[in-house]
mmCIF file of C-alpha atoms in Angstrom:
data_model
loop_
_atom_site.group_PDB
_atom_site.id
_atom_site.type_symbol
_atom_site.label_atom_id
_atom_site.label_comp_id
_atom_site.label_asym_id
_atom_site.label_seq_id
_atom_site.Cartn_x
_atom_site.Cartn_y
_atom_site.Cartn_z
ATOM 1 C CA UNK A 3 140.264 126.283 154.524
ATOM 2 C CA UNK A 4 138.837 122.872 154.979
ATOM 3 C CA UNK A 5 140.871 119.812 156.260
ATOM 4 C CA UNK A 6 141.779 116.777 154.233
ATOM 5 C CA UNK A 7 141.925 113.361 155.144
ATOM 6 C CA UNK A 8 145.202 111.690 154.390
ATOM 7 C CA UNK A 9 146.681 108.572 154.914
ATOM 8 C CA UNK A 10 150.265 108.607 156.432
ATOM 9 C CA UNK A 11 153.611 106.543 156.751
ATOM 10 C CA UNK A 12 155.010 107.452 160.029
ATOM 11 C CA UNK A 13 156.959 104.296 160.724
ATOM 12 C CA UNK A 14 157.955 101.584 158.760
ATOM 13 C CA UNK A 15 156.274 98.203 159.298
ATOM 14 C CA UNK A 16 153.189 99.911 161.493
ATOM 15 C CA UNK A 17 149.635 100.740 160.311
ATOM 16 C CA UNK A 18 149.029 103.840 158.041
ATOM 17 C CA UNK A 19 147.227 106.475 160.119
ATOM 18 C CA UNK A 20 144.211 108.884 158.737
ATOM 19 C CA UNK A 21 145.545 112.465 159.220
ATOM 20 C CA UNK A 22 143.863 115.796 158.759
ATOM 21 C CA UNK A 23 145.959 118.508 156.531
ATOM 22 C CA UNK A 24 144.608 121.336 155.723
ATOM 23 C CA UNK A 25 143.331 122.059 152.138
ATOM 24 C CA UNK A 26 146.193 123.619 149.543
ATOM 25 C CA UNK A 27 145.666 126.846 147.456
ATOM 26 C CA UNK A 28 148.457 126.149 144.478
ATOM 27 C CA UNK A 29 151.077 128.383 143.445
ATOM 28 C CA UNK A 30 152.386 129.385 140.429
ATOM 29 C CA UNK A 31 152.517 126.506 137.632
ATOM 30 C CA UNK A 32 151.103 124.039 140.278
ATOM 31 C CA UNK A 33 147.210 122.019 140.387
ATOM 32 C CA UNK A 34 145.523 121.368 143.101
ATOM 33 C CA UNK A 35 143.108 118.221 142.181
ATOM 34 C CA UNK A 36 140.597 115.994 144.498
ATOM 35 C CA UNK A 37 141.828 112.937 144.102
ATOM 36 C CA UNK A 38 138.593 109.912 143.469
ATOM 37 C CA UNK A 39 140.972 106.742 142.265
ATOM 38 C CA UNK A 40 144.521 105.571 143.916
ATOM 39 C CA UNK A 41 146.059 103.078 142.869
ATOM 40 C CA UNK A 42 147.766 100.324 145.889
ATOM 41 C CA UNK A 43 150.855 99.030 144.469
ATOM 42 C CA UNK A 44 152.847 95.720 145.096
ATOM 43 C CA UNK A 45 155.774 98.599 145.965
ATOM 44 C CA UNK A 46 153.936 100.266 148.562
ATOM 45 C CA UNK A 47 154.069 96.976 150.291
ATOM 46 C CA UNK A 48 157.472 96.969 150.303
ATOM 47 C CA UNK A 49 157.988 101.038 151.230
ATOM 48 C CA UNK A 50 155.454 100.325 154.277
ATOM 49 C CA UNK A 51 158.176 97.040 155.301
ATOM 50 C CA UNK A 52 161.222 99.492 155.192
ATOM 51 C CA UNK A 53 162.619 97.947 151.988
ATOM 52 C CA UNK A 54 162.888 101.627 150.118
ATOM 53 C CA UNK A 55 164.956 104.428 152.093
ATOM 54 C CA UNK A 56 162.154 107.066 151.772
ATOM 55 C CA UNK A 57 161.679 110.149 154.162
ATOM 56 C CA UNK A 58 159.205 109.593 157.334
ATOM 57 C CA UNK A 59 155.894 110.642 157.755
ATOM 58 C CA UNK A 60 154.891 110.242 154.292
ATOM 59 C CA UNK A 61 151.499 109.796 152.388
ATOM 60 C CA UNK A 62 151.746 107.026 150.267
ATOM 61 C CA UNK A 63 150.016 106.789 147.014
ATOM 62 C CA UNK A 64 152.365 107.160 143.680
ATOM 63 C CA UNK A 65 149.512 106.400 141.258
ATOM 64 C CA UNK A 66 145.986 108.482 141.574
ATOM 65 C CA UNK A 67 143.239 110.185 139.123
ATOM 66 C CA UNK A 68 141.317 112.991 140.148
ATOM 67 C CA UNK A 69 139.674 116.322 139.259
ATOM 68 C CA UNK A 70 141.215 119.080 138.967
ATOM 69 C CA UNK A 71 139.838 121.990 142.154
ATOM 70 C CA UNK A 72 142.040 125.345 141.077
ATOM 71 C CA UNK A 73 144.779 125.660 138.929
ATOM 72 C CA UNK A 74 148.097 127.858 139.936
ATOM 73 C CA UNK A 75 148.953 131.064 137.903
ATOM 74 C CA UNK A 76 150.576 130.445 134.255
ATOM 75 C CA UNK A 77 148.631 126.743 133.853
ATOM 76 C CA UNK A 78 145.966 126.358 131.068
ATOM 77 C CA UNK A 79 147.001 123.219 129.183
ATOM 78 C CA UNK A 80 147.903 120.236 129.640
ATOM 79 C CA UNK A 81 150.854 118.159 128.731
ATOM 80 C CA UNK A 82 148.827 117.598 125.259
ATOM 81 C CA UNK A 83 148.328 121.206 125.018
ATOM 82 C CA UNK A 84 144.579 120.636 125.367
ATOM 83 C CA UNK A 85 143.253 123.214 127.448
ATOM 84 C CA UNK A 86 142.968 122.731 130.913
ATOM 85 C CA UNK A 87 140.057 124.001 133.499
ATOM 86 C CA UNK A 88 138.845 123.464 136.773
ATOM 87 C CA UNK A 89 136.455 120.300 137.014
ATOM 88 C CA UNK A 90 138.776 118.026 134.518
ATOM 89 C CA UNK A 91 139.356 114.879 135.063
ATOM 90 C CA UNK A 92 142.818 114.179 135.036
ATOM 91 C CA UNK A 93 145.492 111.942 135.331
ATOM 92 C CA UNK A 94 149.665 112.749 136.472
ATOM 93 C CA UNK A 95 152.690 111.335 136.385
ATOM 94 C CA UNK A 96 154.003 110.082 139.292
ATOM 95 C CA UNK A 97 157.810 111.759 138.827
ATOM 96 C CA UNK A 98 159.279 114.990 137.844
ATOM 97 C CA UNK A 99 162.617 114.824 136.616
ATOM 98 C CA UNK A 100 165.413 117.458 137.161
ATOM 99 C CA UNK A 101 165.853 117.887 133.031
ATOM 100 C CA UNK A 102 169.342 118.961 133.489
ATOM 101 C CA UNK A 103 171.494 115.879 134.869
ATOM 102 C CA UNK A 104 173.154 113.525 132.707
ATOM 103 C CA UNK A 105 170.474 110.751 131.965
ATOM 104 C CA UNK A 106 168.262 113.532 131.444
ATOM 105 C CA UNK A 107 170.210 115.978 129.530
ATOM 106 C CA UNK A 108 172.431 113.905 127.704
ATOM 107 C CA UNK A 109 171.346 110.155 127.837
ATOM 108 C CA UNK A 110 167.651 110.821 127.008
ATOM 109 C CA UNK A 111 166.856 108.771 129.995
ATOM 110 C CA UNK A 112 164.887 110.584 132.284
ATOM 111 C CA UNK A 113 163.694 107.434 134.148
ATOM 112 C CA UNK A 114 166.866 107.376 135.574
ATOM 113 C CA UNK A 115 167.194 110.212 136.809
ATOM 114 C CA UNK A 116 168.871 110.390 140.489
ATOM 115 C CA UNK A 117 167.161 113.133 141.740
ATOM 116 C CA UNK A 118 163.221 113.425 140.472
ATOM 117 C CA UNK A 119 160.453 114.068 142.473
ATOM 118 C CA UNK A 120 158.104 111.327 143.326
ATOM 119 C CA UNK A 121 154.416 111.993 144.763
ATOM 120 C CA UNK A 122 154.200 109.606 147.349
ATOM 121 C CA UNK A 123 157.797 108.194 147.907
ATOM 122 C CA UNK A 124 160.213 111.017 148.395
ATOM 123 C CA UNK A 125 158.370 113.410 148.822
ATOM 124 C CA UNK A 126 158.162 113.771 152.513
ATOM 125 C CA UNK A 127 154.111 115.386 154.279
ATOM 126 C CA UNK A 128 156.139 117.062 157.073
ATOM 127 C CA UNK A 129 156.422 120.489 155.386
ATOM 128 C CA UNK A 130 153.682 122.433 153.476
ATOM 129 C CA UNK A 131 151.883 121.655 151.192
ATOM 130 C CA UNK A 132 151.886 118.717 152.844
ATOM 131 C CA UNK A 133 149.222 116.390 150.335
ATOM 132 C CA UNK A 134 152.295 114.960 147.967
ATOM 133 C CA UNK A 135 150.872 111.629 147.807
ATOM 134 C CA UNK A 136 147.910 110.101 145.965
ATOM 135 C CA UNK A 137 146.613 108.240 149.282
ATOM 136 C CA UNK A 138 144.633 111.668 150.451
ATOM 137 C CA UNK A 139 141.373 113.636 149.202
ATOM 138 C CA UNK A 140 143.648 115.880 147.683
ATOM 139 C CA UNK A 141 146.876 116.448 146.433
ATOM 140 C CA UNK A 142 149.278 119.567 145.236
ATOM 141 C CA UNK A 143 150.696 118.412 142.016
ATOM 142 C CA UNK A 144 153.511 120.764 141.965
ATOM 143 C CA UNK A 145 155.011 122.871 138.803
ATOM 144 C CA UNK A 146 156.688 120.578 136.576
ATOM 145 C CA UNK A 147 154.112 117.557 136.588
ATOM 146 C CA UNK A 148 153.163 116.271 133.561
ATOM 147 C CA UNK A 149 148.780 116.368 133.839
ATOM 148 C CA UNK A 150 146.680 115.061 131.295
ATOM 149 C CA UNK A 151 143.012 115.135 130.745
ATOM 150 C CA UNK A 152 141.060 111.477 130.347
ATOM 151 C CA UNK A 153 140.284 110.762 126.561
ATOM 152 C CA UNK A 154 136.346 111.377 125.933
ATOM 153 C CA UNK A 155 134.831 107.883 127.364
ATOM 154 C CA UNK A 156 137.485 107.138 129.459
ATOM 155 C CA UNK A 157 136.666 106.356 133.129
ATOM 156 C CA UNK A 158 138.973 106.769 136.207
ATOM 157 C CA UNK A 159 138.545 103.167 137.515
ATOM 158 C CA UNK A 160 140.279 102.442 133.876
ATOM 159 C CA UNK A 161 143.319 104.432 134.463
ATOM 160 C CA UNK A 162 143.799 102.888 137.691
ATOM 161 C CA UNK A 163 143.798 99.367 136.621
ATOM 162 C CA UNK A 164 146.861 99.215 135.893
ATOM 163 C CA UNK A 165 148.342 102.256 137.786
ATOM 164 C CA UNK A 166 152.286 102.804 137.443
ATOM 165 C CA UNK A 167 152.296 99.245 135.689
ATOM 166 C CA UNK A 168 150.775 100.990 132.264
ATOM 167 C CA UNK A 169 153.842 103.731 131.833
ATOM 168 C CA UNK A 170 156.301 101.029 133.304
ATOM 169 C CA UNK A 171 155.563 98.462 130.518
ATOM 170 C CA UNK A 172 154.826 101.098 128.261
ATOM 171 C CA UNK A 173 158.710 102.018 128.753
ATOM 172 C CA UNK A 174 160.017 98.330 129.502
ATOM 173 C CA UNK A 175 157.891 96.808 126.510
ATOM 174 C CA UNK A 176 157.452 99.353 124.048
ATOM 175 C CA UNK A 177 160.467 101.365 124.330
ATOM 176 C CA UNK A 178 162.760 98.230 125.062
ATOM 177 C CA UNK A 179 161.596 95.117 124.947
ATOM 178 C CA UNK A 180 160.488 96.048 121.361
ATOM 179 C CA UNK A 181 158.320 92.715 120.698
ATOM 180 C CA UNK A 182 158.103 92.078 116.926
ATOM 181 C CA UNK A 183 154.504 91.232 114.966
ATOM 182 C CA UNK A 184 154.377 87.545 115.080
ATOM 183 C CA UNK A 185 156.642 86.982 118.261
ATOM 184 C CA UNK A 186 155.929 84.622 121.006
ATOM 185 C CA UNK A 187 156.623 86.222 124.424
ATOM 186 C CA UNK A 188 156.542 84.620 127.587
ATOM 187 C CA UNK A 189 155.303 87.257 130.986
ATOM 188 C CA UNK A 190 156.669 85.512 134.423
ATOM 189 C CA UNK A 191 154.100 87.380 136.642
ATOM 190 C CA UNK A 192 150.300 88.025 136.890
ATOM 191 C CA UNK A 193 150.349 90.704 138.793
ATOM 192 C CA UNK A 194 149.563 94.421 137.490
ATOM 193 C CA UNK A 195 152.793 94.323 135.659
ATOM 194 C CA UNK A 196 153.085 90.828 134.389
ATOM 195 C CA UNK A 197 149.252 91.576 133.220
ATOM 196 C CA UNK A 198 149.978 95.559 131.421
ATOM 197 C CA UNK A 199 152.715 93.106 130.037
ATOM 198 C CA UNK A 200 151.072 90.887 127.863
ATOM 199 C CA UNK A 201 148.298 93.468 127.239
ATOM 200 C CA UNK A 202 150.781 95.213 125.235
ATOM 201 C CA UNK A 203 152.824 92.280 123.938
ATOM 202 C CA UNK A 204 149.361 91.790 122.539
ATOM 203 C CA UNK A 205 148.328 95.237 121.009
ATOM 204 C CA UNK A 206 152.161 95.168 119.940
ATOM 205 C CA UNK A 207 151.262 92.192 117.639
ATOM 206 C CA UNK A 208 152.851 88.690 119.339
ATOM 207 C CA UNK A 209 151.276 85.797 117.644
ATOM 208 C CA UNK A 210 151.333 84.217 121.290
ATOM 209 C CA UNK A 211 151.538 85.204 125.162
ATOM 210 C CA UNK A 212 152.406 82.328 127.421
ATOM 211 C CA UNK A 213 151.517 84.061 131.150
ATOM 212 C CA UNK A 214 153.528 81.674 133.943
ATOM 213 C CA UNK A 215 152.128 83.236 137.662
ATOM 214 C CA UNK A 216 149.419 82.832 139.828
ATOM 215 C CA UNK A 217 147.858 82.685 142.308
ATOM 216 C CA UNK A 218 144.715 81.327 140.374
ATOM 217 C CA UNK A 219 142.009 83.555 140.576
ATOM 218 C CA UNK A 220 144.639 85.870 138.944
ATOM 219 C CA UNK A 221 144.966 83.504 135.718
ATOM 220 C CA UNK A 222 141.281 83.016 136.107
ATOM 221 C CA UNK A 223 141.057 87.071 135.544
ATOM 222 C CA UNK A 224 143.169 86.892 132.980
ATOM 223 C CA UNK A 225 141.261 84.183 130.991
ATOM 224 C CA UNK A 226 137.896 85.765 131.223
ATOM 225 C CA UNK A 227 139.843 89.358 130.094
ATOM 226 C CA UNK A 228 141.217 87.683 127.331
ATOM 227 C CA UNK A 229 144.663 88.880 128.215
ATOM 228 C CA UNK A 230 147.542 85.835 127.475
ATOM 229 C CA UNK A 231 146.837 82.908 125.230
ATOM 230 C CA UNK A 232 148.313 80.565 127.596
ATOM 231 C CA UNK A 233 148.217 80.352 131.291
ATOM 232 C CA UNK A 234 150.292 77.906 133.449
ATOM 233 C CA UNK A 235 150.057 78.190 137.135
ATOM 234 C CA UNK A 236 153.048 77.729 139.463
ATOM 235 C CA UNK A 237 151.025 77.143 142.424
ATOM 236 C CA UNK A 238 149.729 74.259 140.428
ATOM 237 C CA UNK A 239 152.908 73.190 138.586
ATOM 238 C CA UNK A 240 155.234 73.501 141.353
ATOM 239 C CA UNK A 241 158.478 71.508 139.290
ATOM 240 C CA UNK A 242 160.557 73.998 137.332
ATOM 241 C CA UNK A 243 161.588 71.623 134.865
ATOM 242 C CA UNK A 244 158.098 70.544 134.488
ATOM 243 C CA UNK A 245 157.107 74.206 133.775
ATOM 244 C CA UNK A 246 160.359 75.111 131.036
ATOM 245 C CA UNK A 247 158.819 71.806 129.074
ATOM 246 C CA UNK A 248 155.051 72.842 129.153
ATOM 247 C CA UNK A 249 156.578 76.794 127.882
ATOM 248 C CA UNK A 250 158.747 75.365 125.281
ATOM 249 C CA UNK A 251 156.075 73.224 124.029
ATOM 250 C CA UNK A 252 154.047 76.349 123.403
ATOM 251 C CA UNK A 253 156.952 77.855 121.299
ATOM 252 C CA UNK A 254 157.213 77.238 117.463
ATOM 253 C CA UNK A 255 159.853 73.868 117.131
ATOM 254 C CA UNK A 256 159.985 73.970 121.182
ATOM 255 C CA UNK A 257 162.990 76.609 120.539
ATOM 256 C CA UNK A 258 161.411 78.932 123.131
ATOM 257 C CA UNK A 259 159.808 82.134 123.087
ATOM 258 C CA UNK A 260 161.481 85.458 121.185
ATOM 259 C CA UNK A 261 160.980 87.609 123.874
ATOM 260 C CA UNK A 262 160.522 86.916 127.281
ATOM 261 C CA UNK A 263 159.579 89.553 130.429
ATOM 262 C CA UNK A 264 159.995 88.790 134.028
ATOM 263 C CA UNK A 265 157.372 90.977 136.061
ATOM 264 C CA UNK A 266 157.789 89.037 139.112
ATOM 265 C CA UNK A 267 160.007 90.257 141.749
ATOM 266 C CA UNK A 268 161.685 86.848 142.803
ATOM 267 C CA UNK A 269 164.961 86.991 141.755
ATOM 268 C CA UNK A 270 165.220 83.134 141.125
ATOM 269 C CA UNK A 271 162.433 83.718 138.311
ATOM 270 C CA UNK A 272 165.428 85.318 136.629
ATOM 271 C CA UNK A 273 167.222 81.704 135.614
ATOM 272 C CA UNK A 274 164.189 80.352 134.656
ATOM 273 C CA UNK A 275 162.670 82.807 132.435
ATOM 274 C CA UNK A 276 166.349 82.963 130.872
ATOM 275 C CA UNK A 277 165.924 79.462 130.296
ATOM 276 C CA UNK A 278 162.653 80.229 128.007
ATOM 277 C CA UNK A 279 163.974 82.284 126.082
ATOM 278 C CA UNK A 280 164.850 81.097 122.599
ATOM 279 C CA UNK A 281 168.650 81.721 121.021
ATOM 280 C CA UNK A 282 168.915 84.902 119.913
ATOM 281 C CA UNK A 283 166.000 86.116 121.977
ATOM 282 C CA UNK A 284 165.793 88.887 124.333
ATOM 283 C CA UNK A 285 165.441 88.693 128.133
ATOM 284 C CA UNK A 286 163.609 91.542 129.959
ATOM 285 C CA UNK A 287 163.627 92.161 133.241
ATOM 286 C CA UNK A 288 161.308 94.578 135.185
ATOM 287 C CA UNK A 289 159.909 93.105 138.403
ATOM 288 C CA UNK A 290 162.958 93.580 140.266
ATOM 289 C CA UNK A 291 161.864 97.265 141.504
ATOM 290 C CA UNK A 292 163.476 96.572 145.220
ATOM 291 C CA UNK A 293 166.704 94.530 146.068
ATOM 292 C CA UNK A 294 165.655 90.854 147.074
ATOM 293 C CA UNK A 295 169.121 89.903 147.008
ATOM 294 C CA UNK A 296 171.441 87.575 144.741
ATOM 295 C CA UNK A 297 170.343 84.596 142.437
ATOM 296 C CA UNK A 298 171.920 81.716 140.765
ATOM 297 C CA UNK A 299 172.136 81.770 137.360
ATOM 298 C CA UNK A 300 175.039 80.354 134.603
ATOM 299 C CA UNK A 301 175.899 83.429 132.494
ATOM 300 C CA UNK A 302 177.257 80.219 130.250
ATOM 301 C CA UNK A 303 173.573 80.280 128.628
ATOM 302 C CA UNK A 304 173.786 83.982 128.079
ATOM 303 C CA UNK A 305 176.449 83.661 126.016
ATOM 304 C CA UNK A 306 175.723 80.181 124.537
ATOM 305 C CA UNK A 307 171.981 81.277 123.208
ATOM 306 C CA UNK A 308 173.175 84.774 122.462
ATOM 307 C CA UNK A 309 170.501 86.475 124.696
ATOM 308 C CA UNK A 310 170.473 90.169 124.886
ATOM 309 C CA UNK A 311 169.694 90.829 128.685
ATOM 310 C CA UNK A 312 167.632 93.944 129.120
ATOM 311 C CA UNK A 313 166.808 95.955 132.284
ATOM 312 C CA UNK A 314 164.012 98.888 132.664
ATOM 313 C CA UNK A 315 163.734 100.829 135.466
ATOM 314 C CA UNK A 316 160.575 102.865 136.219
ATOM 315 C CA UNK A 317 159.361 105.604 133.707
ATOM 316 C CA UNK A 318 158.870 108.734 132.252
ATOM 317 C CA UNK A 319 156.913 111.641 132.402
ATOM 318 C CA UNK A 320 156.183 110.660 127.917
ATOM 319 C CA UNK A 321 155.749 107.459 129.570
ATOM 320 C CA UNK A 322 152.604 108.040 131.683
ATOM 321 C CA UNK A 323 151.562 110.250 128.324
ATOM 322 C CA UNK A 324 151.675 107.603 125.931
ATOM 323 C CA UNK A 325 149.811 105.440 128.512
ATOM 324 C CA UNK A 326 146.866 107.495 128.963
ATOM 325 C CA UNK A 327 146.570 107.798 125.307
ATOM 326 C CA UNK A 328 146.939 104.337 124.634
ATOM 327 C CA UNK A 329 143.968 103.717 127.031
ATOM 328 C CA UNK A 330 140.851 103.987 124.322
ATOM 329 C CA UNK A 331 142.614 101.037 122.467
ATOM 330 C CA UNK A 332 143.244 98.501 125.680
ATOM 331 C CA UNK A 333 139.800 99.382 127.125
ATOM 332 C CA UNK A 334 138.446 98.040 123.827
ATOM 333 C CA UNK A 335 140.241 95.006 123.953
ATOM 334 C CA UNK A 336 140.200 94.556 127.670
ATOM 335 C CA UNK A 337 137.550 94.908 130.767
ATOM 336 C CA UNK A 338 140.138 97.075 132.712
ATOM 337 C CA UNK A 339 137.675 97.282 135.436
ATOM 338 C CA UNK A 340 137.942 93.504 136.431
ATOM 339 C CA UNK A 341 141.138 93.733 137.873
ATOM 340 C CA UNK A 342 139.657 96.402 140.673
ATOM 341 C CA UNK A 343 139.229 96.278 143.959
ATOM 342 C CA UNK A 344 137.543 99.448 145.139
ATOM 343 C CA UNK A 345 137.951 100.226 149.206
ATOM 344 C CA UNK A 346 137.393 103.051 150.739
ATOM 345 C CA UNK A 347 140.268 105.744 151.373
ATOM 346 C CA UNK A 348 139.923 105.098 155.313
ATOM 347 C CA UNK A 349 140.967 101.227 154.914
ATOM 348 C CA UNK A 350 144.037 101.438 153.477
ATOM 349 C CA UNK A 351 145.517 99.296 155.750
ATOM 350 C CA UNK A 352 143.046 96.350 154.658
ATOM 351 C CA UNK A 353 143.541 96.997 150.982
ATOM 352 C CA UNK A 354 147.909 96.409 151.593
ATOM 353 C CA UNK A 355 146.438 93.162 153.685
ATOM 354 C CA UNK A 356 144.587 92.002 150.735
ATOM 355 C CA UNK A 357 147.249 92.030 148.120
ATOM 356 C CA UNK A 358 150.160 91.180 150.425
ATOM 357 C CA UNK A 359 147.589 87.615 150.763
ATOM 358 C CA UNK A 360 146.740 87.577 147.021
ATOM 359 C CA UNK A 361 143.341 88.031 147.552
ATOM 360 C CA UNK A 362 143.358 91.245 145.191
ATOM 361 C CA UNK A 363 144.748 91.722 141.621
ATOM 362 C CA UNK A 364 144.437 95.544 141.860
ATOM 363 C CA UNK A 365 143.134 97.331 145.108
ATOM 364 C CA UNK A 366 142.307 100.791 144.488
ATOM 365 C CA UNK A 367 141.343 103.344 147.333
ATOM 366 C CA UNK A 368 138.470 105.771 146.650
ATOM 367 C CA UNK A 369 137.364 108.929 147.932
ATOM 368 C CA UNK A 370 134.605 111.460 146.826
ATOM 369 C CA UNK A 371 134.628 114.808 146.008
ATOM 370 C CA UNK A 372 134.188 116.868 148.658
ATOM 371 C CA UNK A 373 134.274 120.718 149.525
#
């Protein structure tokens, strides 16, 4: 069977190294699919520093498209119960839950549960099948992934855009966050996240987004996309008091905004976005995927303005479902494909370079089909 190129994690802080596997038949209730779009995400960065206690050698990649090559015994649908064949493009979600534990069973809350599968962070290449990660030409989506076929018109390079940020903010802002028709809401962040945020603060029906992040050509993205109504940049604005006055002024009576949702990952953004927020108002954090460490911040103004606080870890398998299907409406609205950076599978290592610089909004490693 022919070998597949794969790119693999075999210590942290070094290069990723190209490594042949051979090619995967799929058993039972598994796909086997050529994978043409992954996604490079700000938390590969930080699994490739050591930040993320994952299992060694691993291929990276937790966000990919792809076609589907054979498909195992007892699959013929997918997770819309359309039918599914050979030659589909598809997309999966990155994590299979147990189903059985307590968040999952009992809470409802399958993004937390403590021990689901996920392509291209736990999932270690050392044993067969060895292609768990979305950074190869092929992966072995095993039984229990959630797969579903691109709506008609819908390209791969537009599911990547926003990778795992779509079902993450999907969860964090939909599920959540819950922004109202006619809120203001305030995204700290311009990255993939902070973006998929005010995309769907928007579709969700805030009168206003206020986007505070940078670096510039970012905001400048963001502008020509149409996504936010206001930008400020913090490169550019540098004093945080400065920066709360310019928000509030942007917020009906200066009270601040009604929701506000920190897709940073600086943990001192936390105080300040807290500090935009209007009484009443809800707080949401979701850039803090890895531990930073501590901040300062006066719980005094939690319980002065009332805030409700709100955390939202990663997402679900419905998640990554509802994202895909929401993907007809946001590619109508928004040129998804400006946030790409395409490179090649082989330079993986100069796509993390790129965004760890912010000279990238979105790289996005491809790879053809091949037999």
């Amino acid at each position: 069977m022919n070998e597949r190129n794969a790119l693999v994690l075999k210590e942290f802080g070094a290069d990723l190294e190209v490594t042949r596997f051979p090619g995967v038949r799929p058993g039972p209730g598994a796909v086997v699919a050529d994978v043409s779009h992954a996604g490079v995400c700000g938390t590969d960065m930080h699994l490739q520093q050591g930040r993320m206690a994952i299992p060694l050698p691993v291929v990276l990649g937790h966000e990919a498209v792809g076609r589907v090559r054979e498909l195992g015994a007892g699959v013929s649908t997918d997770a819309t119960g359309a039918p599914l064949r050979e030659g589909d493009l598809v997309s999966w979600a990155s994590n299979i839950p147990c189903g059985s534990c307590f968040y999952c069973a009992t809470e409802g809350e399958p993004s937390l549960c403590e021990t689901r599968k996920v392509y291209g962070i736990n999932q270690s290449c050392a044993q067969p099948p060895h292609l768990s990660g979305g950074w190869s030409e092929q992966i072995y989506l095993q039984p229990g992934s959630t797969i579903v076929k691109l709506p008609e018109g819908i390209r791969p390079q537009q599911v990547i855009a926003l990778g795992c940020a779509g079902p993450t903010v999907v969860h964090a802002v939909l599920d959540i966050g819950r922004p109202r028709e006619g809120d203001v809401v305030v995204v700290q962040g311009s990255g993939p996240v902070g973006m998929a945020a005010a995309m769907f603060a928007a579709v969700a029906g805030a009168s206003k987004v206020i986007i505070v992040g940078g670096p510039a050509n970012r905001l400048e993205v963001a502008r020509e996309i149409g996504v936010g109504d206001v930008h400020l940049d913090i490169f550019t604005e540098t004093d945080q008091q400065a920066r709360l006055a310019k928000v509030l002024a942007e917020t009906p009576d200066g009270r601040g905004a009604d929701l506000v949702i920190e897709a940073t990952g600086v943990p001192a953004a936390v105080a300040e976005g807290m500090d935009m927020t209007r009484r009443g108002g809800k707080y949401l954090v979701v850039g803090q995927y890895t531990d930073h460490g501590p901040t300062m911040l006066n719980p005094h103004h939690i319980t002065r303005k009332q805030l409700r606080v709100l955390g939202s870890w990663a997402f679900s398998p419905r998640n990554h479902l509802d994202y895909v299907l929401s993907l007809p409406s946001l590619a109508a609205r928004f040129d998804l494909d400006r946030l790409v950076t395409a490179y090649p599978l082989e330079r993986a290592n100069e796509a993390l370079a790129d965004m760890r610089a912010g000279r990238t909004l979105k790289p996005v490693l491809v790879s053809g089909d091949r037999s």
